[in-house]
XYZ file of C-alpha atoms in Angstrom:
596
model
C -3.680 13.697 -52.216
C -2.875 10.609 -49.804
C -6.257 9.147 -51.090
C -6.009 8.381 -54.690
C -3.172 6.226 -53.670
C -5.079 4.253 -51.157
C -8.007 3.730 -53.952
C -5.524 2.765 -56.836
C -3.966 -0.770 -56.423
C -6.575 -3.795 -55.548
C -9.367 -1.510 -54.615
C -12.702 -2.792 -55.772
C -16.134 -1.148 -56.535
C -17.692 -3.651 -53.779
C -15.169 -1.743 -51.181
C -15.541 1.385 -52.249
C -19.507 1.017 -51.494
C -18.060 -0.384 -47.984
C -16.406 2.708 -47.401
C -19.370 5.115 -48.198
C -21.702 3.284 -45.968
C -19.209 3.370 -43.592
C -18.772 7.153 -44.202
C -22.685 7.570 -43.430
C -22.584 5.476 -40.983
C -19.876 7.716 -38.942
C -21.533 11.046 -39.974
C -24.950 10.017 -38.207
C -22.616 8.486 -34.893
C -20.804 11.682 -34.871
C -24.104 14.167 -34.487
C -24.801 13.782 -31.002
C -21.613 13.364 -30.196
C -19.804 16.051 -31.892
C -22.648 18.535 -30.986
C -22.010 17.538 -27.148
C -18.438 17.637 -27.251
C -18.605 21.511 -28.794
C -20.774 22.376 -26.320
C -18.321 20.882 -23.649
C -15.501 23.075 -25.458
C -17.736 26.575 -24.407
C -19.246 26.469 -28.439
C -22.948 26.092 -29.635
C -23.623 22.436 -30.602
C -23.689 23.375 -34.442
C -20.105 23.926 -34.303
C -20.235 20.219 -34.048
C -21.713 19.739 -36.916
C -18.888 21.889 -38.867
C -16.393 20.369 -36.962
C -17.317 16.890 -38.469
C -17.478 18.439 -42.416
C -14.050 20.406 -43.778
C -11.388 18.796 -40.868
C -12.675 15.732 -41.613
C -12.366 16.015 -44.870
C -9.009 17.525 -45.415
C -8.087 14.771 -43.065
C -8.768 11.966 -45.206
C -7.244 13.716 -48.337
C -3.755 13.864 -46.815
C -3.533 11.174 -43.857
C -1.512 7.662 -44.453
C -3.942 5.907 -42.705
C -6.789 4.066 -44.153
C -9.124 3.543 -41.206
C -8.558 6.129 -38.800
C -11.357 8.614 -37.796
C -11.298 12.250 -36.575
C -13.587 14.675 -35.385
C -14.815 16.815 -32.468
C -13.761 14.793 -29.197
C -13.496 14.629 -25.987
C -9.881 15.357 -24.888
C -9.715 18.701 -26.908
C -12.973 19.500 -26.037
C -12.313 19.531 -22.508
C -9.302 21.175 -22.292
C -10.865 24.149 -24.238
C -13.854 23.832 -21.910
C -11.561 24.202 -18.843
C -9.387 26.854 -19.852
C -12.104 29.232 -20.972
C -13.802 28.321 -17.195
C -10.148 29.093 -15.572
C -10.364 32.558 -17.544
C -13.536 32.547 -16.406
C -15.282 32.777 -19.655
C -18.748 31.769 -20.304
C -19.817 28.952 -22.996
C -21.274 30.105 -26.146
C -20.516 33.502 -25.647
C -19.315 35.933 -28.330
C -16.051 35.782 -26.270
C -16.065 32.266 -26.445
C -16.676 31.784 -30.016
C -13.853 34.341 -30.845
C -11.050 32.564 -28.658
C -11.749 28.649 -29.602
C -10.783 29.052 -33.168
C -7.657 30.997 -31.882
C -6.865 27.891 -30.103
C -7.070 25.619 -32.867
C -5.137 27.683 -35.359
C -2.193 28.158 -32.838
C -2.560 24.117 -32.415
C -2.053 23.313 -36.018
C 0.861 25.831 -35.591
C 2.326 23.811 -33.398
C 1.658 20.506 -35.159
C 3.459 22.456 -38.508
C 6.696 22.832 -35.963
C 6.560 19.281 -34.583
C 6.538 18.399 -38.260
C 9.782 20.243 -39.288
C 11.272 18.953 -35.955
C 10.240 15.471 -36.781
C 8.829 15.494 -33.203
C 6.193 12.133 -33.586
C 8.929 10.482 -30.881
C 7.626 12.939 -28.380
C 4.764 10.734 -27.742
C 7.120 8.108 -25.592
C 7.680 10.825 -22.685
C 4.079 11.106 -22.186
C 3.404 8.484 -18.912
C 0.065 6.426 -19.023
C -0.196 7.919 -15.145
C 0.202 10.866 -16.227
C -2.121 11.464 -19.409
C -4.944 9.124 -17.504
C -3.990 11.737 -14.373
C -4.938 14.703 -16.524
C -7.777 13.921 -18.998
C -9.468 12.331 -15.936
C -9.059 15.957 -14.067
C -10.098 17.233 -17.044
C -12.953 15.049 -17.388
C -14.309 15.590 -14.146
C -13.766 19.131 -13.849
C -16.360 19.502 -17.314
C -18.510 17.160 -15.885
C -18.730 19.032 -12.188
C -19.761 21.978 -15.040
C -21.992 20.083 -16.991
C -24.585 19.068 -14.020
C -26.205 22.136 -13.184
C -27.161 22.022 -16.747
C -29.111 18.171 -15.675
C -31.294 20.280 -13.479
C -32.587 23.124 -15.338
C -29.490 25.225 -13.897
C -26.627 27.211 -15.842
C -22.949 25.996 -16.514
C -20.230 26.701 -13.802
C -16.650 28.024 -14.789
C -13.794 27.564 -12.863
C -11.626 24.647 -10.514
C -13.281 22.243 -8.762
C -14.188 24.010 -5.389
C -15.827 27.124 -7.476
C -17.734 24.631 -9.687
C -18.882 22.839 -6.539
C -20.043 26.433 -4.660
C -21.758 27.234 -7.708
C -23.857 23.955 -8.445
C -24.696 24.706 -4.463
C -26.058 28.647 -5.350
C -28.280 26.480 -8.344
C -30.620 24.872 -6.466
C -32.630 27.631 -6.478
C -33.238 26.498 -10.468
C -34.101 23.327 -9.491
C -36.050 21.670 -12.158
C -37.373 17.681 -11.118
C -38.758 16.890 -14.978
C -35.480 18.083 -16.176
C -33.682 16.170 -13.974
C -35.606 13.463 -14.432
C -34.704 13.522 -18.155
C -31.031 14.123 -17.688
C -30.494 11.595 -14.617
C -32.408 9.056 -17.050
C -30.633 9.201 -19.933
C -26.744 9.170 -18.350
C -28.657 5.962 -16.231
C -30.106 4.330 -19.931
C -26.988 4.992 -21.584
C -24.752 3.715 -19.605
C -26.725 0.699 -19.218
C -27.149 -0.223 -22.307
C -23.422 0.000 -23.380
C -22.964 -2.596 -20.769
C -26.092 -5.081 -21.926
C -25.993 -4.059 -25.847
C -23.215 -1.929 -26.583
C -23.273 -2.228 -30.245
C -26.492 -0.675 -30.172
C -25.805 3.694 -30.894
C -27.803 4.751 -27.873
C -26.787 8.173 -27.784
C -28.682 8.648 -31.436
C -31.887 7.033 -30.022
C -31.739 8.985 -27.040
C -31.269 12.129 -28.854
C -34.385 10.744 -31.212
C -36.617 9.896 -28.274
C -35.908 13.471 -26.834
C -37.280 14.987 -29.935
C -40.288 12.790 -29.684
C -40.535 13.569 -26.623
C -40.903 17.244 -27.239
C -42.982 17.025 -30.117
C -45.218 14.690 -28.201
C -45.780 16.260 -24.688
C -44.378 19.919 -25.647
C -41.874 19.813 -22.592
C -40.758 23.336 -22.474
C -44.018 24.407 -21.807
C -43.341 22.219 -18.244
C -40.140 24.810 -17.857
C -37.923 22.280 -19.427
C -34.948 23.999 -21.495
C -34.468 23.345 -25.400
C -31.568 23.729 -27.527
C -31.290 27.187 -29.839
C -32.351 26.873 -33.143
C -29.391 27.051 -35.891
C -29.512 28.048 -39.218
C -29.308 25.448 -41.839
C -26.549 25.802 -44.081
C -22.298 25.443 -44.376
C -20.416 26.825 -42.094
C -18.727 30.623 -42.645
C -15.313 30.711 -43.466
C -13.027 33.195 -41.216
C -9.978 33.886 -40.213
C -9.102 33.406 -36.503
C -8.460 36.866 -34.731
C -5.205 36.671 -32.639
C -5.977 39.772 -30.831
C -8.683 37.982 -29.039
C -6.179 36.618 -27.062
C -5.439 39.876 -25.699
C -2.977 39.117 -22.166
C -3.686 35.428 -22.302
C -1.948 34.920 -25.240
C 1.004 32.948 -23.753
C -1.886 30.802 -21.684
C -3.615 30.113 -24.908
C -0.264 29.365 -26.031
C 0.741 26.662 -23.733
C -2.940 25.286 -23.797
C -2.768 24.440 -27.485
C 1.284 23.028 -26.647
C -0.962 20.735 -24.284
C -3.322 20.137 -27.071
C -0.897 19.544 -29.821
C 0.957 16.756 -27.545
C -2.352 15.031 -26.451
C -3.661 14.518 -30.073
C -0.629 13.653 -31.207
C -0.037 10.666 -28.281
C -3.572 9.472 -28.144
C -3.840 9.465 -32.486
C -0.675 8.570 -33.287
C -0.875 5.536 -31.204
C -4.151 4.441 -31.688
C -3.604 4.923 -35.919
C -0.740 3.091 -35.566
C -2.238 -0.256 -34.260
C -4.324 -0.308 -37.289
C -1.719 0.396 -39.383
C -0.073 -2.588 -37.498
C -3.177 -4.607 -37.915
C -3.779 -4.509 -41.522
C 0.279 -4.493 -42.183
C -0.507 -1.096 -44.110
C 2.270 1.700 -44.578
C 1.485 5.121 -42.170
C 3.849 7.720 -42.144
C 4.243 9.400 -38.559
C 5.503 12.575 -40.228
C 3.068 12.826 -42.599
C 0.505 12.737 -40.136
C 1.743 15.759 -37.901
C 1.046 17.805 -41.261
C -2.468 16.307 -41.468
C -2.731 17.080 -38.202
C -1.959 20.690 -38.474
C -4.203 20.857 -41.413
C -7.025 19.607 -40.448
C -6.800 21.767 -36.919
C -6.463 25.207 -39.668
C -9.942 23.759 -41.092
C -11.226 23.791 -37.466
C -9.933 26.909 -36.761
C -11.485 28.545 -40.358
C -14.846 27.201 -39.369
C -15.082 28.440 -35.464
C -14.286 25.043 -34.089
C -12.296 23.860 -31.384
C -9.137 21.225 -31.896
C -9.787 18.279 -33.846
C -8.596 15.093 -32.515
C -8.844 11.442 -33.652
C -11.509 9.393 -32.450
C -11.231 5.945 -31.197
C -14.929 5.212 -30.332
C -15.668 6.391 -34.302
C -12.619 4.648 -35.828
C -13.795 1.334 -34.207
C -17.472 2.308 -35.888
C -15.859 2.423 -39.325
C -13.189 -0.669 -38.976
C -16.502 -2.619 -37.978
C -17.947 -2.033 -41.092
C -14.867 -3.526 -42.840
C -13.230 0.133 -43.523
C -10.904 0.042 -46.530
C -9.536 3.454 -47.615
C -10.414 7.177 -46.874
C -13.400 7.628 -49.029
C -14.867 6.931 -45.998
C -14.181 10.736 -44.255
C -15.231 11.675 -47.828
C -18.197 10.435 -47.596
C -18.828 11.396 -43.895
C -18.335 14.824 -44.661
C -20.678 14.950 -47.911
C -23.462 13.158 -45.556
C -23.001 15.866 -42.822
C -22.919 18.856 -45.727
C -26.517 16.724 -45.690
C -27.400 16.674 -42.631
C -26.634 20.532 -41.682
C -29.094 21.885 -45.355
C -32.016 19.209 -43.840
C -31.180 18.179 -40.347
C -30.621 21.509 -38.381
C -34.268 22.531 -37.839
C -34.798 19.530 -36.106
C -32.364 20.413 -33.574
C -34.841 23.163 -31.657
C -36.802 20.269 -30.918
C -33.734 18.621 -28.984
C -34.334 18.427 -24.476
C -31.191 20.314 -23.148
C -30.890 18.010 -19.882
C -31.163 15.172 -22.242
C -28.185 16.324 -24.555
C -26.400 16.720 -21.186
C -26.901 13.237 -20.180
C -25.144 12.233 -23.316
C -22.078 14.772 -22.645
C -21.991 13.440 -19.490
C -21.803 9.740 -20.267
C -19.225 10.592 -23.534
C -17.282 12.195 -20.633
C -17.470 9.235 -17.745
C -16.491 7.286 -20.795
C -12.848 9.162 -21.003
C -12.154 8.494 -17.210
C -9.284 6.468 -16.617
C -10.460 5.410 -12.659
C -9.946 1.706 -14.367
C -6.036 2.632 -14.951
C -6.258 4.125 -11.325
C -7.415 0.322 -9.980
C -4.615 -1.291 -11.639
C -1.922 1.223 -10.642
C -2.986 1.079 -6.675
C -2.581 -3.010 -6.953
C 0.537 -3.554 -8.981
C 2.550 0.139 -8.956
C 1.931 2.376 -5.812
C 4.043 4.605 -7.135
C 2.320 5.197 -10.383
C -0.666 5.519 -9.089
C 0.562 8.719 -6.877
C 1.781 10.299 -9.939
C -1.774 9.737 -11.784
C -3.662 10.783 -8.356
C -0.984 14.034 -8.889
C -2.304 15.222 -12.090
C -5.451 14.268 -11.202
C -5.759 16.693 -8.446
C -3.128 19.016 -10.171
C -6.168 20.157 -12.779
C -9.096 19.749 -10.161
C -7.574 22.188 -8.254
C -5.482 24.432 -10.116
C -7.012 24.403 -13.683
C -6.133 23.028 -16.836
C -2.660 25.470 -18.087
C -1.526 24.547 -15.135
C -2.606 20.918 -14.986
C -0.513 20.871 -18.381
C 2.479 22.171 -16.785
C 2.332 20.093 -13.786
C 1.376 16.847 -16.087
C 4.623 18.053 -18.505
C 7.050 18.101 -15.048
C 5.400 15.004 -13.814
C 6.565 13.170 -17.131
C 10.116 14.326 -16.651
C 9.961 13.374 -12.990
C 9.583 9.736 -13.402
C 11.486 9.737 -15.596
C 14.333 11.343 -13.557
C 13.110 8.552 -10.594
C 13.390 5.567 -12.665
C 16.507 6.534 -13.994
C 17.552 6.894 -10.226
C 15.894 4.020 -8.915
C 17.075 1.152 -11.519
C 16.550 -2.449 -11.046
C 19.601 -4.139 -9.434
C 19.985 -7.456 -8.105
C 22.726 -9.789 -6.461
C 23.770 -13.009 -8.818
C 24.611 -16.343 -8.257
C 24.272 -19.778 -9.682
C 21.709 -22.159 -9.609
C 23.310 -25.919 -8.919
C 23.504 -28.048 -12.400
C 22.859 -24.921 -14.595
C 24.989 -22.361 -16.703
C 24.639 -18.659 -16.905
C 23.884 -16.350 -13.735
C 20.885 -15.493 -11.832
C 18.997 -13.334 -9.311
C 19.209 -14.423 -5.819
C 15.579 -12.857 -4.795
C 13.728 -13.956 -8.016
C 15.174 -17.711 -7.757
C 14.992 -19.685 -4.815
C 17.565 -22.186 -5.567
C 20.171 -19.911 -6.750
C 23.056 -19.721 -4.348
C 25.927 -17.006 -4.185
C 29.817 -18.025 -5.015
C 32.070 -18.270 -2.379
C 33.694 -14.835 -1.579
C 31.846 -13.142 -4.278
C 29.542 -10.335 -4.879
C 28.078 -10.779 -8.279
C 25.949 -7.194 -8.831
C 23.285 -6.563 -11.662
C 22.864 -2.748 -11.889
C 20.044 -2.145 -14.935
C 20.408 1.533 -15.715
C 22.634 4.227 -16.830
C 24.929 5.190 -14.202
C 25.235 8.950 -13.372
C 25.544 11.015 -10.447
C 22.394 10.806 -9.353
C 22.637 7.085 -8.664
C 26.354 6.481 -8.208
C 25.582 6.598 -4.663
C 23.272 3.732 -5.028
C 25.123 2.093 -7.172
C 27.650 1.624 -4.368
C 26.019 1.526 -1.158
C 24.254 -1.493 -2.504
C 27.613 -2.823 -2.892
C 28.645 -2.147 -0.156
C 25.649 -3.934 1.620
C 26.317 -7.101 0.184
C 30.078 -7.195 1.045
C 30.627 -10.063 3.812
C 33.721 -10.089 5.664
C 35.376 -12.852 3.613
C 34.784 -10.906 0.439
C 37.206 -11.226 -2.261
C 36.051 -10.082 -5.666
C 32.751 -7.664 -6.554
C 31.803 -8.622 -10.277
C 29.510 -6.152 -11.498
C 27.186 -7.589 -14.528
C 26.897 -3.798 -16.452
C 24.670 -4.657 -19.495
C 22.427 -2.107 -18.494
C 24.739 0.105 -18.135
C 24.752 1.985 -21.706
C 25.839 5.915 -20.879
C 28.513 7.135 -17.322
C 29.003 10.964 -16.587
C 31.666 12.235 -15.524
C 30.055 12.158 -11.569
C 29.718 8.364 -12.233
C 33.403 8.181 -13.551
C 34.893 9.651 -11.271
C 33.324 7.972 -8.315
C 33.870 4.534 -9.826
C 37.450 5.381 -9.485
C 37.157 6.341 -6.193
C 35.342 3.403 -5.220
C 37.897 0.834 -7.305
C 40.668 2.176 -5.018
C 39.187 1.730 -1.802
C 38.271 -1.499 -2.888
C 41.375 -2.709 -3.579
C 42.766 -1.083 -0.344
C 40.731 -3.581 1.444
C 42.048 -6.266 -0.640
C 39.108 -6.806 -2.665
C 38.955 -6.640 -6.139
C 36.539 -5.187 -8.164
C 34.902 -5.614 -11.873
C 33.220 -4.474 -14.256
C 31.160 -6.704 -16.618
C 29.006 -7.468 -19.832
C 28.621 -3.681 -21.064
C 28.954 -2.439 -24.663
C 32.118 -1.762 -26.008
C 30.973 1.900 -26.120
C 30.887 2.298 -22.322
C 34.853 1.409 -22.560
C 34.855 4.901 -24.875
C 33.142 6.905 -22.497
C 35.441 5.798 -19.564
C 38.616 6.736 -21.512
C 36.890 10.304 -22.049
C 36.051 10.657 -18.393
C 39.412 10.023 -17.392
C 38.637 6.699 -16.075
C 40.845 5.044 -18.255
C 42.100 3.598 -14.956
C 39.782 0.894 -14.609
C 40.685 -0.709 -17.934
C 44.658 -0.462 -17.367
C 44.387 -2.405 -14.131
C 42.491 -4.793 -15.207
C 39.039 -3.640 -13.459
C 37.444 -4.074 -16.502
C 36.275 -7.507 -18.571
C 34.618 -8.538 -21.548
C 32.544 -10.901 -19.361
C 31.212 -12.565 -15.927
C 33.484 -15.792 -16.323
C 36.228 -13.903 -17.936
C 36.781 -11.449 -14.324
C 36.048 -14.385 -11.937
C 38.948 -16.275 -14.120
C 41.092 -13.448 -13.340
C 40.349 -13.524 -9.947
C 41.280 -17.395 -9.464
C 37.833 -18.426 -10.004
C 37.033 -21.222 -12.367
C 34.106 -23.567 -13.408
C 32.640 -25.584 -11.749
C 32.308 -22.517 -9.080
C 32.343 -23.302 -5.172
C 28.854 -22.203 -3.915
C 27.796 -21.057 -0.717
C 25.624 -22.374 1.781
C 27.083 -25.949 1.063
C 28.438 -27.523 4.116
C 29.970 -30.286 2.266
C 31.834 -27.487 -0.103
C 31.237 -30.101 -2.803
C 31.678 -28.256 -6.576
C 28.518 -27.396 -8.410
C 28.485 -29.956 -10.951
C 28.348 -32.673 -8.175
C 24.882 -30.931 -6.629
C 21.729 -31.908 -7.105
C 18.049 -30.348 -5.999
C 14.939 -31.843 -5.407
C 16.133 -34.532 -6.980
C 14.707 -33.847 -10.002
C 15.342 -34.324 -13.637
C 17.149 -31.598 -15.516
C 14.121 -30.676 -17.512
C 11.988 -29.642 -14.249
C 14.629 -28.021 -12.601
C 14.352 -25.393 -15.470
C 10.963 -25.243 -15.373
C 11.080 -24.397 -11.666
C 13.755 -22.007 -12.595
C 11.790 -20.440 -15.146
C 8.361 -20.497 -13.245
C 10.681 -18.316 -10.460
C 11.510 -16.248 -13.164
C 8.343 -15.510 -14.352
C 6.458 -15.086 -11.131
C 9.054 -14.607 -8.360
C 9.966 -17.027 -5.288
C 6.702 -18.317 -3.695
C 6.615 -15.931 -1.211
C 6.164 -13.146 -3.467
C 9.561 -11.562 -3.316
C 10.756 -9.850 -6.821
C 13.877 -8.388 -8.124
């Protein structure tokens, strides 16, 4: 147990009381929240409730981290909630309630094998686009299901088109006083989390509903309440495969899609605390939490657990020291579900919905969207991509498409690397890029190329048309600068050979730069071995324009008086400001916005 060694060395009885309160604290945060977010995953809201009690707490025994919360949230929730509307299965149906805990025991499976496959490095080739792409989809395809339910209507199941014909074929249960309530409270809410967002609105709003009811009786007005629950723990079982029945390799993927999303979005976000108290955490060791606290989910009926960023804040706020605060979270909720659950009968359905609704605008990443349209077009096509990729064809495959997406830029950026042409700025060492500095200029008969990516054959071509671009007619030596150049393929080898020849037919030689000693390996492998026995290959810039005739201080272009670069001056300024000009280029680019 992970938590008697937190509590051991330098823990205090004046922090453990911190942590309890904190405990309590997250337990009464996580009621409306976890009972919304199990009703967004196609459960009744008590499942909540258990979902916030034995995960929890078989969290906290075994995680490394000290702050970190988990619980019922929103990105498992909604993929749940969409895949049970693609196989168009109702929420809180029998059906329903057999096939979520299905989904969380195959998910802890899965965390179990990225254990033994030490797999927590997975998380890097999951793209921002991408995973804001998806959950957004996600997101708005519950929501688009959720809003009937503002109006006095029923759920919708299905992609975004059904859900949109079906909220349409609803108006006949048009209900103003429920909409009035549910419009209200996503309107309050969100308000108030701009003006006082400290302040737990979603508790208050779920208290004023039940004074509400109590008050003015609303139901007998036609407004809908929530089912009462019995009080009580939750019943132990053991998830039934066999509910899968022919969507078992769906169900499979799903919880693949699952597995990967916790493990990015908790992983990460456990980390930076880890970071910020310079406290231990042990990747590893949290995949097996993982997939233990996901069996406790799928023992009790829930859906996935996942870790919860909103709640973790909650409990670092309140100064958060070890896990006796999950203890204590899940002792207050054994609480609140013996005393609490009759008071949930008394609980406004459209008002609930409001507060799904907001938890779910809350997970839209439209914000990311902004940023991607003004600084990386490309980016943002790829998020717009997923986006639409789960509005439109469902959540499985959403996953798939998100999973291929991932790979794909990849694949592009490995295709599309930075390059740049080099030259010297007048009165200064080293080499630099011709777009990002203005006063750079190229040396005489040269082509000095950057290439900043591994070279292979799907960007050999690149790799020397570019060259080939810069070439001027009185051309006499191509210096490539191949730091970023850490892996070649045979493709790539082969073609560099190619290319080295025709060079030097034209009487122009050609070099190869800067790179590890490591590339030099590979060559010999490939068969390239060429290169480095006719001298196309140097340790260094200076070291291949020696060996063509080249030496310091370099001839520049653009200089009518051809006088040598330690005689120039520019701007006539000091030393000192001409490399803060440099630099300032460096940082920001030339003034008129060009980059390299």
């Amino acid at each position: 147990m992970r938590l008697f060694s937190q509590i051991k060395k330098g823990y205090s009885s004046k922090a453990a009381i911190k942590d309890i309160f904190s405990g309590i604290v997250v337990a009464l945060v996580s009621i409306p929240i976890s009972m919304g977010y199990s009703q967004i995953a196609g459960l009744p809201s008590i499942y909540g409730l258990y979902g916030s009690l034995l995960p929890i707490l078989v969290y906290g025994l075994l995680t490394t981290s000290r702050q970190f919360v988990v619980g019922v949230d929103a990105m498992p929730a909604v993929m749940v909630g969409g895949m049970l509307a693609q196989l168009g299965i109702m929420a809180e149906t029998k059906e329903a309630m057999r096939l979520v805990p299905v989904i969380s025991l195959l998910t802890a499976l899965w965390f179990f094998a990225f254990y033994v496959l030490k797999a927590g490095r997975i998380v890097k080739y999951i793209s921002t686009p991408v995973m804001g792409g998806f959950i957004s989809g996600v997101g708005l395809t519950i929501i688009m299901m959720q809003v009937p339910k503002l109006f006095g209507g029923t759920p919708g199941t299905g992609e975004i088109i059904v859900l949109l014909q079906h909220i349409w074929n609803q108006r006949e249960n048009f209900h103003l006083l429920s909409l009035c309530l549910g419009a209200g409270t996503v309107v309050i809410i969100l308000v108030c989390k701009k003006l006082i967002p400290k302040v737990p609105m979603t508790i208050i709003m779920l208290v004023i509903g039940g004074l509400l009811q109590v008050i003015f009786k609303l139901d007998r007005y036609g407004v809908k309440l929530m089912a009462p629950v019995e009080s009580g723990l939750p019943k132990l079982i053991i998830p039934d495969i066999k509910a899968a029945g022919d969507n078992f390799l769906e169900l499979i993927m799903l919880s693949l899609g699952i597995a990967g999303v916790i493990m990015a979005q908790t992983l990460l976000a456990s980390g930076n605390y880890a970071k910020k108290y310079h406290v231990p955490m042990d990747n590893n060791a949290e995949l097996l939490a993982y997939g233990a606290m996901n069996v406790a989910a799928g023992v009790t009926g829930c859906c996935p657990i996942n870790g919860s960023v909103s709640r973790s804040g909650i409990a670092d706020s309140q100064g958060t020291k070890s896990q006796l605060m999950s203890v204590s979270a899940a002792l207050t909720m054994v609480l609140v579900l013996f005393i609490g659950t009759p008071l949930i009968k008394y609980l406004p359905v459209p008002i609930l919905t409001g507060i799904v609704i907001t938890a779910l605008i809350g997970i839209l990443e439209f914000d990311l969207a902004k940023r991607l349209w003004k600084s990386v077009r490309n980016e943002w096509f790829i998020f717009m991509i997923a986006l639409l990729a789960v509005l439109l064809f469902g959540t499985i495959n959403g996953v798939i498409i998100g999973v291929v997406l991932s790979f794909w830029e990849v694949a592009i950026r490995a295709v599309n690397p930075p390059t740049a042409l080099m030259g010297r700025i007048p009165g200064h060492g080293n080499f630099h890029s011709l777009k990002r500095n203005s006063t750079a200029k190229p040396i005489k008969n040269t082509v000095i190329y950057r290439f900043g990516g591994n070279l292979f054959f799907a960007n050999i071509d690149l790799f020397c048309r570019e060259i080939e671009e810069a070439l001027k007619e009185d051309t006499k030596q191509i210096v490539v600068d191949a730091r970023g150049i850490g892996n070649i393929d045979i493709t790539a080898a082969e073609r560099l050979v190619m290319f080295h020849k025709e060079l030097k037919n034209r009487g122009i030689k050609f070099y190869l730069t800067e790179h590890d000693g490591s590339l030099n390996d590979q060559l010999k492998k490939l068969g390239a071995e060429s290169l480095i026995e006719e001298g196309a290959v140097r340790h260094t810039i200076t070291l291949a324009l020696k060996d063509a005739g080249l030496e310091k201080p370099y001839t520049l272009e653009e200089n009518t008086e051809m006088e040598k670069e330690k005689k120039e001056t520019f701007f006539n300024d000091s030393v000192e400001e001409k490399a803060l000009a440099a630099e300032r280029e460096w940082l920001h680019g030339k003034a008129d916005g060009s980059k390299s």
